Each structure stands twice: as C-alpha cells, then as structure tokens.
mmCIF file with all atom_site columns, C-alpha atoms in Angstrom:
data_model
loop_
_atom_site.group_PDB
_atom_site.id
_atom_site.type_symbol
_atom_site.label_atom_id
_atom_site.label_alt_id
_atom_site.label_comp_id
_atom_site.label_asym_id
_atom_site.label_entity_id
_atom_site.label_seq_id
_atom_site.pdbx_PDB_ins_code
_atom_site.Cartn_x
_atom_site.Cartn_y
_atom_site.Cartn_z
_atom_site.occupancy
_atom_site.B_iso_or_equiv
_atom_site.pdbx_formal_charge
_atom_site.auth_seq_id
_atom_site.auth_comp_id
_atom_site.auth_asym_id
_atom_site.auth_atom_id
_atom_site.pdbx_PDB_model_num
ATOM 1  C CA . MET A 1 1  ? 124.785 83.430 162.510 1.00 90.00 ? 1  MET A CA 1
ATOM 2  C CA . PHE A 1 2  ? 122.037 86.047 161.235 1.00 85.00 ? 2  PHE A CA 1
ATOM 3  C CA . GLY A 1 3  ? 124.729 88.685 160.398 1.00 79.00 ? 3  GLY A CA 1
ATOM 4  C CA . TYR A 1 4  ? 125.649 89.603 157.101 1.00 75.00 ? 4  TYR A CA 1
ATOM 5  C CA . GLN A 1 5  ? 129.248 89.226 155.780 1.00 79.00 ? 5  GLN A CA 1
ATOM 6  C CA . GLY A 1 6  ? 129.282 91.174 152.892 1.00 84.00 ? 6  GLY A CA 1
ATOM 7  C CA . GLY A 1 7  ? 129.236 90.270 149.248 1.00 90.00 ? 7  GLY A CA 1
ATOM 8  C CA . GLU A 1 8  ? 126.413 87.703 150.058 1.00 91.00 ? 8  GLU A CA 1
ATOM 9  C CA . SER A 1 9  ? 124.076 86.988 147.324 1.00 93.00 ? 9  SER A CA 1
ATOM 10 C CA . ASP A 1 10 ? 120.430 88.415 147.744 1.00 93.00 ? 10 ASP A CA 1
ATOM 11 C CA . GLU A 1 11 ? 119.190 84.818 148.246 1.00 94.00 ? 11 GLU A CA 1
ATOM 12 C CA . THR A 1 12 ? 121.584 84.357 151.258 1.00 92.00 ? 12 THR A CA 1
ATOM 13 C CA . VAL A 1 13 ? 120.564 87.749 152.703 1.00 91.00 ? 13 VAL A CA 1
ATOM 14 C CA . ALA A 1 14 ? 116.953 86.944 152.472 1.00 93.00 ? 14 ALA A CA 1
ATOM 15 C CA . ARG A 1 15 ? 117.182 83.340 154.044 1.00 94.00 ? 15 ARG A CA 1
ATOM 16 C CA . LYS A 1 16 ? 119.155 84.842 157.006 1.00 92.00 ? 16 LYS A CA 1
ATOM 17 C CA . ARG A 1 17 ? 116.296 87.638 157.235 1.00 93.00 ? 17 ARG A CA 1
ATOM 18 C CA . GLY A 1 18 ? 113.994 84.953 157.568 1.00 95.00 ? 18 GLY A CA 1
ATOM 19 C CA . TYR A 1 19 ? 115.902 82.998 160.012 1.00 96.00 ? 19 TYR A CA 1
ATOM 20 C CA . MET A 1 20 ? 116.046 86.361 162.172 1.00 95.00 ? 20 MET A CA 1
ATOM 21 C CA . ALA A 1 21 ? 112.492 86.901 161.841 1.00 96.00 ? 21 ALA A CA 1
ATOM 22 C CA . GLU A 1 22 ? 111.696 83.037 162.785 1.00 97.00 ? 22 GLU A CA 1
ATOM 23 C CA . ALA A 1 23 ? 114.217 83.284 165.816 1.00 97.00 ? 23 ALA A CA 1
ATOM 24 C CA . ARG A 1 24 ? 112.388 86.458 166.928 1.00 97.00 ? 24 ARG A CA 1
ATOM 25 C CA . GLU A 1 25 ? 108.916 84.839 166.717 1.00 97.00 ? 25 GLU A CA 1
ATOM 26 C CA . ARG A 1 26 ? 110.043 81.729 168.436 1.00 97.00 ? 26 ARG A CA 1
ATOM 27 C CA . TRP A 1 27 ? 111.953 83.503 171.215 1.00 98.00 ? 27 TRP A CA 1
ATOM 28 C CA . PRO A 1 28 ? 110.028 86.938 171.623 1.00 97.00 ? 28 PRO A CA 1
ATOM 29 C CA . PHE A 1 29 ? 112.579 88.262 174.268 1.00 97.00 ? 29 PHE A CA 1
ATOM 30 C CA . LEU A 1 30 ? 115.259 88.508 171.449 1.00 97.00 ? 30 LEU A CA 1
ATOM 31 C CA . THR A 1 31 ? 115.871 91.913 170.363 1.00 96.00 ? 31 THR A CA 1
ATOM 32 C CA . ARG A 1 32 ? 116.876 93.102 166.872 1.00 92.00 ? 32 ARG A CA 1
ATOM 33 C CA . PHE A 1 33 ? 120.075 93.997 168.369 1.00 94.00 ? 33 PHE A CA 1
ATOM 34 C CA . ASP A 1 34 ? 120.368 90.506 170.180 1.00 95.00 ? 34 ASP A CA 1
ATOM 35 C CA . VAL A 1 35 ? 120.077 88.589 166.849 1.00 93.00 ? 35 VAL A CA 1
ATOM 36 C CA . THR A 1 36 ? 122.402 90.781 165.032 1.00 89.00 ? 36 THR A CA 1
ATOM 37 C CA . THR A 1 37 ? 125.237 90.097 167.827 1.00 92.00 ? 37 THR A CA 1
ATOM 38 C CA . ILE A 1 38 ? 124.665 86.200 167.748 1.00 94.00 ? 38 ILE A CA 1
ATOM 39 C CA . HIS A 1 39 ? 127.517 84.659 165.774 1.00 92.00 ? 39 HIS A CA 1
ATOM 40 C CA . ASN A 1 40 ? 126.606 80.951 166.479 1.00 95.00 ? 40 ASN A CA 1
ATOM 41 C CA . GLU A 1 41 ? 124.442 78.250 167.760 1.00 96.00 ? 41 GLU A CA 1
ATOM 42 C CA . GLN A 1 42 ? 125.933 78.309 171.280 1.00 97.00 ? 42 GLN A CA 1
ATOM 43 C CA . GLN A 1 43 ? 125.632 81.928 171.517 1.00 97.00 ? 43 GLN A CA 1
ATOM 44 C CA . LEU A 1 44 ? 122.011 81.822 170.903 1.00 98.00 ? 44 LEU A CA 1
ATOM 45 C CA . ALA A 1 45 ? 121.557 78.755 173.356 1.00 98.00 ? 45 ALA A CA 1
ATOM 46 C CA . THR A 1 46 ? 123.336 80.711 176.138 1.00 98.00 ? 46 THR A CA 1
ATOM 47 C CA . MET A 1 47 ? 120.840 83.574 175.581 1.00 97.00 ? 47 MET A CA 1
ATOM 48 C CA . VAL A 1 48 ? 117.977 81.399 175.532 1.00 98.00 ? 48 VAL A CA 1
ATOM 49 C CA . ARG A 1 49 ? 119.188 79.659 178.588 1.00 98.00 ? 49 ARG A CA 1
ATOM 50 C CA . ASP A 1 50 ? 119.889 82.963 180.459 1.00 98.00 ? 50 ASP A CA 1
ATOM 51 C CA . ARG A 1 51 ? 116.730 84.603 179.444 1.00 97.00 ? 51 ARG A CA 1
ATOM 52 C CA . LEU A 1 52 ? 114.402 81.679 179.909 1.00 97.00 ? 52 LEU A CA 1
ATOM 53 C CA . GLY A 1 53 ? 116.175 80.190 183.051 1.00 97.00 ? 53 GLY A CA 1
ATOM 54 C CA . LEU A 1 54 ? 116.370 76.824 181.229 1.00 98.00 ? 54 LEU A CA 1
ATOM 55 C CA . PRO A 1 55 ? 119.049 74.056 182.226 1.00 98.00 ? 55 PRO A CA 1
ATOM 56 C CA . LYS A 1 56 ? 122.135 74.433 179.832 1.00 98.00 ? 56 LYS A CA 1
ATOM 57 C CA . ASP A 1 57 ? 121.252 70.890 178.060 1.00 98.00 ? 57 ASP A CA 1
ATOM 58 C CA . GLN A 1 58 ? 117.757 71.785 177.486 1.00 98.00 ? 58 GLN A CA 1
ATOM 59 C CA . ALA A 1 59 ? 118.742 75.090 175.938 1.00 98.00 ? 59 ALA A CA 1
ATOM 60 C CA . ASP A 1 60 ? 121.279 73.555 173.729 1.00 98.00 ? 60 ASP A CA 1
ATOM 61 C CA . ALA A 1 61 ? 118.575 70.950 172.619 1.00 98.00 ? 61 ALA A CA 1
ATOM 62 C CA . GLU A 1 62 ? 115.923 73.586 171.985 1.00 98.00 ? 62 GLU A CA 1
ATOM 63 C CA . VAL A 1 63 ? 118.262 75.683 170.011 1.00 98.00 ? 63 VAL A CA 1
ATOM 64 C CA . HIS A 1 64 ? 119.776 72.642 167.989 1.00 98.00 ? 64 HIS A CA 1
ATOM 65 C CA . ARG A 1 65 ? 116.241 71.369 166.946 1.00 98.00 ? 65 ARG A CA 1
ATOM 66 C CA . TRP A 1 66 ? 115.495 74.763 165.893 1.00 98.00 ? 66 TRP A CA 1
ATOM 67 C CA . THR A 1 67 ? 118.682 75.001 163.712 1.00 97.00 ? 67 THR A CA 1
ATOM 68 C CA . GLN A 1 68 ? 118.569 71.859 162.049 1.00 97.00 ? 68 GLN A CA 1
ATOM 69 C CA . GLY A 1 69 ? 118.262 72.043 158.202 1.00 95.00 ? 69 GLY A CA 1
ATOM 70 C CA . LYS A 1 70 ? 119.203 75.627 158.370 1.00 96.00 ? 70 LYS A CA 1
ATOM 71 C CA . HIS A 1 71 ? 122.156 77.186 156.392 1.00 92.00 ? 71 HIS A CA 1
ATOM 72 C CA . PHE A 1 72 ? 123.545 80.155 158.141 1.00 86.00 ? 72 PHE A CA 1
#
C-alpha cells in the first residue's frame, strides 16, 4: 500500500510518502515500520481496529473513507 515497488516514478514515490505521512498523522499510533509493512486497505483497517479497540465495521468504514480518491 505505502511501500515502494521499485521502478516507480518520482511522482508515485512522492505521492506514497505523502500518504504515509497523512496516515501517521491521522493515526499517531502507526510507526514507520507499521506503514511500510501494510500492503492493503484491509491490513490498515485491522491495525486501526486492533489498536483503537474499534468494532470491525467502524474501523473498515474509517479506513475506507480515508482511502477514497487515493491511488496507491
């Protein structure tokens, strides 16, 4: 999700870095290591759910709203 695939354009890398910073600002419990190991929206939602103690549907909705319009 936030990780780099290799061979990506500078624009793509900058966009992903911006998203990574946004996510860490939105969910301050996310470490740099956390965001580099998250590969998809569901993994992020699971981490949000587990760390905040939210119900699954609430965490899924929160993360889905945040990812809307973003291109990972």
